[in-house]
Coordinates of C-alpha atoms in Angstrom, one line a residue:
M1 CA -1.0 -14.5 -8.9
R2 CA 1.8 -15.7 -7.8
C3 CA 4.6 -17.4 -10.5
I4 CA 7.5 -15.7 -10.1
Q5 CA 10.2 -15.6 -7.4
L6 CA 13.6 -13.2 -7.8
E7 CA 16.9 -14.4 -6.3
Y8 CA 19.6 -11.7 -5.4
F9 CA 23.1 -12.2 -6.3
S10 CA 25.3 -8.5 -5.2
H11 CA 23.6 -6.9 -8.1
I12 CA 22.7 -9.7 -10.2
L13 CA 18.8 -10.7 -10.3
T14 CA 17.8 -14.4 -12.1
W15 CA 14.8 -15.9 -12.5
K16 CA 13.8 -19.3 -10.5
S17 CA 11.1 -21.2 -12.0
P18 CA 7.3 -20.9 -11.4
S19 CA 6.6 -21.5 -8.2
D20 CA 3.1 -21.6 -5.6
T21 CA 5.4 -22.0 -2.8
P22 CA 8.2 -19.9 -1.7
T23 CA 11.4 -20.8 -1.9
S24 CA 13.8 -21.1 1.3
A25 CA 16.3 -18.5 1.2
P26 CA 20.2 -19.4 0.2
S27 CA 22.7 -19.2 2.7
S28 CA 24.2 -15.9 0.9
S29 CA 23.1 -12.1 1.9
Y30 CA 22.0 -9.7 -0.3
Q31 CA 23.7 -6.6 -0.1
P32 CA 21.4 -3.2 -0.1
S33 CA 22.0 -1.4 -3.8
S34 CA 21.7 1.7 -4.8
S35 CA 20.7 3.0 -8.1
S36 CA 23.6 3.9 -10.4
A37 CA 21.9 6.0 -12.1
P38 CA 23.3 9.6 -13.1
T39 CA 21.8 12.6 -11.6
F40 CA 19.0 15.1 -13.3
P41 CA 16.7 17.7 -11.9
F42 CA 13.1 15.8 -11.0
V43 CA 10.3 16.6 -12.6
F44 CA 7.6 13.6 -12.9
G45 CA 7.8 11.9 -15.5
E46 CA 9.4 14.6 -18.2
S47 CA 11.9 12.2 -18.5
F48 CA 13.4 8.4 -18.2
V49 CA 16.9 7.5 -16.4
T50 CA 17.0 3.4 -16.7
D51 CA 18.6 1.9 -13.9
T52 CA 19.0 -1.7 -15.2
D53 CA 20.9 -2.8 -12.0
L54 CA 17.9 -2.4 -10.2
G55 CA 15.4 -2.9 -13.4
L56 CA 13.3 0.4 -13.0
E57 CA 13.1 3.4 -15.3
L58 CA 13.1 6.0 -12.8
S59 CA 11.7 9.7 -13.2
S60 CA 14.9 12.2 -13.5
G61 CA 16.3 13.0 -10.5
L62 CA 15.4 10.4 -8.2
S63 CA 17.5 7.5 -7.0
A64 CA 16.7 4.2 -5.6
R65 CA 18.3 1.3 -3.4
L66 CA 16.8 -1.9 -2.2
I67 CA 16.8 -2.3 0.8
A68 CA 14.8 -5.6 1.5
L69 CA 14.4 -8.8 -0.8
S70 CA 12.1 -11.6 0.8
G71 CA 13.5 -14.8 2.0
R72 CA 17.0 -12.9 3.0
P73 CA 18.0 -11.2 6.4
V74 CA 17.7 -7.5 6.5
K75 CA 20.7 -5.6 6.1
Y76 CA 20.9 -3.1 9.3
S77 CA 22.8 0.3 8.5
N78 CA 25.6 -0.9 11.2
G79 CA 26.4 -3.9 8.8
K80 CA 24.7 -6.5 10.8
E81 CA 22.2 -8.3 9.6
S82 CA 18.6 -9.6 11.1
S83 CA 18.0 -13.1 12.3
R84 CA 14.8 -12.9 10.6
S85 CA 14.5 -13.6 7.0
F86 CA 12.5 -10.2 5.3
H87 CA 8.7 -11.9 4.3
Y88 CA 7.0 -13.4 1.2
Y89 CA 4.6 -11.2 -0.7
I90 CA 4.9 -8.0 0.4
D91 CA 1.9 -5.6 0.4
A92 CA 0.2 -3.1 1.7
A93 CA 2.3 -0.9 4.3
G94 CA 2.2 2.5 6.4
V95 CA 4.6 4.5 8.1
V96 CA 4.1 5.9 12.2
S97 CA 7.1 8.2 13.8
L98 CA 8.2 6.6 17.0
P99 CA 8.5 8.7 20.5
D100 CA 12.5 7.5 19.8
G101 CA 12.4 9.7 17.4
G102 CA 12.7 7.3 15.0
Y103 CA 9.7 5.6 12.5
V104 CA 8.9 2.2 11.7
Y105 CA 7.8 0.8 8.3
M106 CA 4.8 -1.8 8.8
S107 CA 4.4 -4.3 5.6
N108 CA 1.9 -6.7 5.4
S109 CA 2.5 -10.1 4.2
E110 CA -0.3 -11.8 1.4
D111 CA 1.2 -14.9 2.4
D112 CA -0.9 -17.8 2.4
G113 CA -1.6 -19.4 6.3
P114 CA -0.5 -18.7 8.7
N115 CA 2.6 -17.8 7.3
G116 CA 0.7 -14.0 6.8
G117 CA 0.8 -11.2 8.7
V118 CA 2.6 -7.9 9.9
F119 CA 6.5 -7.1 9.6
G120 CA 8.4 -3.8 10.7
L121 CA 11.4 -2.3 9.4
Y122 CA 12.7 0.6 12.1
F123 CA 14.5 3.3 11.4
D124 CA 16.5 5.8 13.8
R125 CA 16.0 9.3 13.8
D126 CA 18.6 9.1 11.6
G127 CA 17.1 7.4 9.1
D128 CA 19.1 4.1 9.6
L129 CA 17.9 1.2 9.6
V130 CA 18.1 -0.4 12.6
K131 CA 15.8 -3.8 13.3
Y132 CA 13.5 -5.9 11.5
K133 CA 10.6 -7.7 13.2
A134 CA 7.3 -9.6 13.2
L135 CA 3.9 -7.5 14.6
L136 CA 1.6 -10.0 13.4
T137 CA 1.8 -13.7 12.6
G138 CA -0.4 -16.5 12.2
T139 CA -2.7 -15.0 9.8
T140 CA -3.9 -15.2 6.1
W141 CA -3.2 -13.5 3.2
N142 CA -3.3 -9.9 4.8
C143 CA -3.6 -7.3 1.8
G144 CA -4.7 -4.3 2.6
G145 CA -4.7 -1.7 5.9
G146 CA -4.6 1.9 6.7
L147 CA -3.5 4.0 9.9
T148 CA -5.0 5.1 12.5
P149 CA -5.1 8.6 14.3
W150 CA -3.7 7.0 17.4
N151 CA -0.3 5.5 15.7
T152 CA -1.6 2.2 14.8
W153 CA -1.7 -0.5 11.6
I154 CA -5.0 -1.8 10.4
S155 CA -3.7 -4.8 8.1
C156 CA -6.8 -6.6 6.4
E157 CA -7.1 -10.6 5.6
E158 CA -8.1 -11.1 1.9
H159 CA -10.7 -14.3 1.8
S160 CA -13.5 -15.0 2.8
T161 CA -13.6 -15.0 6.7
G162 CA -10.6 -12.4 6.7
Q163 CA -10.4 -9.8 9.7
C164 CA -9.0 -6.7 10.1
W165 CA -6.7 -6.8 13.0
Q166 CA -5.0 -3.9 14.9
V167 CA -1.1 -3.6 15.4
D168 CA 1.0 -0.9 17.8
P169 CA 3.9 -1.2 16.7
D170 CA 5.9 1.2 19.3
P171 CA 7.8 -1.6 21.5
S172 CA 7.2 1.0 24.8
S173 CA 3.3 0.3 24.3
D174 CA 1.8 -2.2 26.3
R175 CA -0.3 -3.1 22.9
H176 CA 2.5 -4.0 21.2
S177 CA 2.3 -7.4 21.8
S178 CA -0.9 -8.2 21.8
P179 CA -2.8 -7.1 18.3
Q180 CA -6.4 -7.9 18.1
I181 CA -9.3 -8.4 15.9
T182 CA -11.0 -5.3 15.1
R183 CA -15.0 -4.9 14.5
L184 CA -14.0 -3.1 11.1
G185 CA -14.6 -6.7 9.6
G186 CA -18.1 -7.4 11.0
R187 CA -19.1 -10.3 12.4
D188 CA -18.4 -13.0 9.8
G189 CA -15.2 -11.5 7.7
G190 CA -14.7 -10.8 4.2
Q191 CA -11.9 -10.3 1.3
Y192 CA -10.6 -7.3 2.9
E193 CA -8.5 -4.4 1.5
S194 CA -7.9 -0.9 2.6
V195 CA -8.9 0.9 5.5
R196 CA -8.6 4.5 6.0
N197 CA -9.8 7.1 8.2
P198 CA -10.8 10.7 9.0
D199 CA -9.9 13.2 11.3
R200 CA -12.7 11.6 13.8
P201 CA -13.0 8.3 14.0
V202 CA -15.0 7.6 11.3
F203 CA -12.9 4.4 9.6
F204 CA -14.0 3.3 5.3
V205 CA -12.9 -0.3 4.2
T206 CA -12.8 -2.0 0.8
E207 CA -13.5 -5.4 -0.1
D208 CA -11.9 -7.1 -3.3
H209 CA -14.7 -9.0 -4.6
E210 CA -17.5 -8.6 -7.2
A211 CA -20.1 -8.2 -4.4
G212 CA -17.6 -6.4 -1.6
A213 CA -19.3 -3.5 -0.1
L214 CA -17.4 -0.7 0.9
R215 CA -18.0 -0.1 4.8
R216 CA -18.1 2.8 7.2
F217 CA -17.5 2.1 10.6
E218 CA -18.2 4.9 13.1
A219 CA -16.1 4.3 16.0
D220 CA -18.4 4.9 19.2
G221 CA -14.8 6.4 21.1
N222 CA -11.5 7.0 20.2
G223 CA -8.1 5.3 20.5
W224 CA -7.3 1.4 20.4
N225 CA -10.3 0.1 22.1
S226 CA -13.0 2.0 19.9
L227 CA -12.2 -0.6 17.4
H228 CA -12.8 -3.2 19.4
S229 CA -16.8 -2.8 20.8
G230 CA -19.8 -0.7 19.7
G231 CA -19.9 1.4 16.5
K232 CA -21.6 1.0 14.0
T233 CA -21.3 0.3 10.3
T234 CA -23.4 1.1 6.7
Y235 CA -22.8 0.3 3.5
L236 CA -22.6 2.4 0.4
Q237 CA -25.2 2.6 -1.9
F238 CA -25.1 4.4 -5.0
L239 CA -28.4 6.0 -6.6
D240 CA -29.2 7.6 -9.8
G241 CA -27.8 11.3 -10.8
S242 CA -24.3 10.3 -9.0
R243 CA -25.5 10.5 -5.9
F244 CA -24.7 8.6 -3.0
Q245 CA -26.1 7.0 0.5
W246 CA -24.8 5.1 3.2
T247 CA -27.3 2.2 4.2
T248 CA -27.5 -0.1 7.2
S249 CA -28.8 -2.6 4.4
E250 CA -25.4 -4.8 3.4
S251 CA -27.2 -6.6 1.0
A252 CA -28.3 -3.3 -0.8
G253 CA -24.5 -2.5 -0.5
R254 CA -23.4 -5.4 -2.1
S255 CA -25.8 -4.8 -4.9
S256 CA -24.5 -1.6 -5.4
A257 CA -20.9 -3.1 -5.1
Y258 CA -21.8 -5.9 -7.5
R259 CA -23.6 -3.0 -10.4
Y260 CA -21.0 0.2 -9.5
Y261 CA -17.7 -0.9 -8.2
Q262 CA -16.7 -4.7 -8.2
N263 CA -13.2 -5.3 -6.7
A264 CA -12.8 -2.2 -5.0
E265 CA -9.1 -1.1 -3.8
G266 CA -7.4 1.7 -2.4
I267 CA -8.7 4.1 -0.5
S268 CA -7.9 7.2 1.1
Y269 CA -9.3 10.5 2.3
I270 CA -8.7 13.7 2.9
D271 CA -10.9 17.5 4.1
G272 CA -13.9 15.3 3.5
V273 CA -13.6 13.5 0.2
L274 CA -13.2 9.6 -0.3
Y275 CA -11.2 8.0 -3.1
F276 CA -11.1 4.8 -3.8
T277 CA -10.0 2.6 -6.7
V278 CA -11.7 0.0 -9.1
K279 CA -9.4 -2.7 -10.2
T280 CA -12.2 -4.2 -12.4
T281 CA -12.9 -0.7 -14.3
K282 CA -9.3 0.5 -14.3
S283 CA -11.6 3.9 -12.4
L284 CA -11.0 5.7 -9.2
F285 CA -14.2 7.2 -7.8
I286 CA -14.4 10.5 -6.3
L287 CA -16.8 10.7 -3.4
D288 CA -18.0 14.5 -1.7
L289 CA -19.5 13.0 1.7
D290 CA -20.8 16.8 2.3
K291 CA -22.3 17.1 -1.1
M292 CA -23.4 13.2 -1.2
T293 CA -22.6 13.1 -4.8
Y294 CA -19.6 11.3 -6.7
I295 CA -17.9 11.1 -9.7
R296 CA -15.6 8.2 -11.7
E297 CA -12.4 8.6 -13.6
S298 CA -10.5 6.1 -16.0
T299 CA -6.7 5.7 -14.1
G300 CA -3.7 6.9 -16.6
A301 CA -6.1 8.3 -18.8
S302 CA -4.4 11.6 -18.7
L303 CA -0.9 10.4 -18.3
E304 CA 1.8 13.1 -19.0
G305 CA 5.2 12.8 -20.1
K306 CA 6.9 9.2 -20.4
G307 CA 4.9 5.9 -18.9
S308 CA 2.5 4.3 -19.0
F309 CA -0.7 3.6 -16.6
A310 CA -2.2 1.5 -18.3
S311 CA -2.9 -1.8 -16.0
Q312 CA -5.1 -2.3 -12.6
P313 CA -4.9 0.4 -9.8
D314 CA -4.2 -0.6 -6.5
Q315 CA -3.3 0.5 -3.5
I316 CA -3.8 4.7 -3.4
V317 CA -1.6 7.1 -1.0
L318 CA -2.8 10.7 -0.4
T319 CA 0.0 13.1 0.6
E320 CA -0.7 15.7 3.6
N321 CA -0.6 18.9 1.5
K322 CA -3.6 17.5 -1.0
K323 CA -1.5 18.1 -3.7
Y324 CA -0.7 14.5 -4.8
I325 CA -2.2 11.0 -4.7
Y326 CA 0.3 8.0 -5.2
F327 CA -0.5 5.2 -6.7
A328 CA 0.2 1.4 -7.0
E329 CA -0.6 -0.6 -10.5
E330 CA -1.2 -4.0 -10.7
G331 CA 0.2 -6.0 -13.7
G332 CA 1.0 -5.2 -17.2
W333 CA 4.3 -5.2 -18.9
S334 CA 5.7 -2.6 -16.9
P335 CA 4.3 -2.2 -13.7
G336 CA 5.3 0.8 -11.8
V337 CA 4.4 3.8 -9.4
Y338 CA 2.3 6.9 -10.4
V339 CA 0.6 10.5 -9.2
R340 CA -2.1 12.4 -9.7
D341 CA -2.8 16.0 -9.3
R342 CA -5.3 18.2 -8.3
E343 CA -6.7 18.5 -12.0
G344 CA -6.5 15.4 -12.6
S345 CA -3.6 14.5 -14.6
Y346 CA -1.0 11.4 -13.9
F347 CA 2.7 11.2 -14.0
T348 CA 5.3 8.2 -13.2
I349 CA 7.6 8.2 -10.2
F350 CA 9.2 5.2 -11.3
Q351 CA 7.7 1.2 -13.6
G352 CA 9.7 -1.3 -14.1
I353 CA 11.5 -1.6 -17.6
S354 CA 9.1 -2.8 -20.2
Q355 CA 8.8 -6.7 -20.7
G356 CA 11.8 -6.6 -18.0
R357 CA 12.3 -9.1 -15.0
F358 CA 9.2 -7.2 -13.0
Q359 CA 6.6 -7.7 -16.2
N360 CA 3.2 -8.7 -14.6
D361 CA 4.3 -7.9 -11.0
E362 CA 2.6 -5.6 -8.6
T363 CA 3.8 -2.2 -7.0
V364 CA 2.9 -2.6 -3.0
G365 CA 3.7 -1.1 -0.1
I366 CA 3.7 2.2 -0.9
A367 CA 4.9 5.0 2.1
L368 CA 6.4 7.7 2.6
S369 CA 8.8 9.1 5.6
P370 CA 7.9 11.3 8.2
D371 CA 9.7 13.9 6.2
R372 CA 8.7 12.7 3.2
R373 CA 12.3 12.7 2.1
K374 CA 11.9 9.0 1.2
L375 CA 9.4 7.1 -0.6
Y376 CA 8.8 3.3 -0.4
A377 CA 7.4 1.0 -2.7
G378 CA 8.3 -2.6 -3.9
M379 CA 7.3 -5.5 -6.1
Q380 CA 5.1 -8.0 -5.0
E381 CA 6.3 -11.3 -6.7
S382 CA 9.4 -10.5 -6.7
G383 CA 9.6 -9.8 -3.3
V384 CA 12.1 -6.8 -3.7
L385 CA 11.6 -3.2 -1.4
F386 CA 13.0 -0.2 -2.7
E387 CA 13.9 3.6 -0.8
I388 CA 13.1 6.3 -3.0
S389 CA 14.5 9.6 -2.8
R390 CA 15.4 12.9 -4.7
D391 CA 18.9 13.5 -5.8
D392 CA 18.2 17.7 -5.2
G393 CA 17.5 16.1 -1.2
E394 CA 13.6 18.3 -1.1
P395 CA 11.0 15.8 0.3
F396 CA 8.0 14.3 -2.2
E397 CA 5.3 17.0 -2.2

C-alpha cells in the first residue's frame, strides 16, 4: 500500500498529497536529528517517552535519531553528503561486519521496476556513517531478504516472476559488483518475502501469497556458488496433530499454505527451531525441526506494558543470545517495533504516536549493529530510517 510520502525540513515532517509515484527530492537537504526526549532507565515497554519531533513513542531509556530520508542525500558523519539520494520504499535489511572493522546496513527498496534494488549505508569502526551506495539496481519490489553464513545478503523480489538475488556488500570482494540470481526462487520465480538460513547451508524462504509455500533449499556446498547451482528444494506441508513434513511436491506445499498459512512473511531460525509470521491471521508459527511438530500463537496477544501490537506482523529478527525476537508491524494506528521473549510475552520497543503521522504505515528494516548497541528500523511509506540506542550505553539483548 503506497499512499503517503513525507517531506522533511529541519525538524518538521509535513504531509504531501497521496501519490503512487515517488516525488522528486527538493533541493534542500535534511539534517540527521536526534531524539529530544528525556532519558530514563531502559525496561521494554514499561513506560513511554513521547518524541513529537520524530513522531514516536519510545520505551523509556531509549533515544532515536533520524539518519536517512527517502529522496534526500544521506548526511555523513563528517558533514558531507552522498551524491545519490536515499532510496524510496525501504524494506527488509541486514547488517554484516566488514574486513576494515566497519559494517554495512543493507536495505531493500520495494520500488517499482526498474527502481527497486539493494542499497548500503556504510559505517566505519567507530560507528560513523561514511558512505551510501547502490548494491543492486534494475529489479522490482525487493521486499524481504536474509543473510548468509558467508556475509552476503539475499534480496527477494515480490512479484509473480520475482527472484532472490545474492549481493556481496564487501567492496574488497571480487563479487561486489556482480549480484546474481540464486536458485532459492526456483525456475519460475514468485512473490518471495524472506530468507533465513541455519548454521549449515540450508535456507528457508517464505512467499507472500495466499498459496505461497514455504520452501527449504538444501545447498550442495558452502559459499557464494552453492546458491547458484545444484541443491534440493522441498516444501512445507502441515499434517494432522500439529505435525509437518517436507515434500517434493510444490502443489502439496501450496495447498498446505492455502489452508494453514496464507501470506507468510518474516522468518528466522536458531537451534533447530524455525519461526515465521503470517499476516492474514496475525500469527507466529514455531516449528521444531527435530521433532517435526509445530505450534501457532497470535502475535501481540500477550503484550505487556505500554503499546499495542494489534496489526499485521511482518519481518522478524532473532537475536544471537536467543532471548528476544524483534517484530515489525504493518498498518494500524501506531505501527511499531516489538519484541517477544522466551516465555511468549510481547513488549514495545517503539511505535508511532497513535493516529499520528505514521498511521497505516509499515515498520521495516529491523537490524542490529554488530555490537548490538544500535537498532535500525524505519517507516516504509514515510521513507524514514531511525537509529535507536539505549541511554545507558548497553547493547540490545
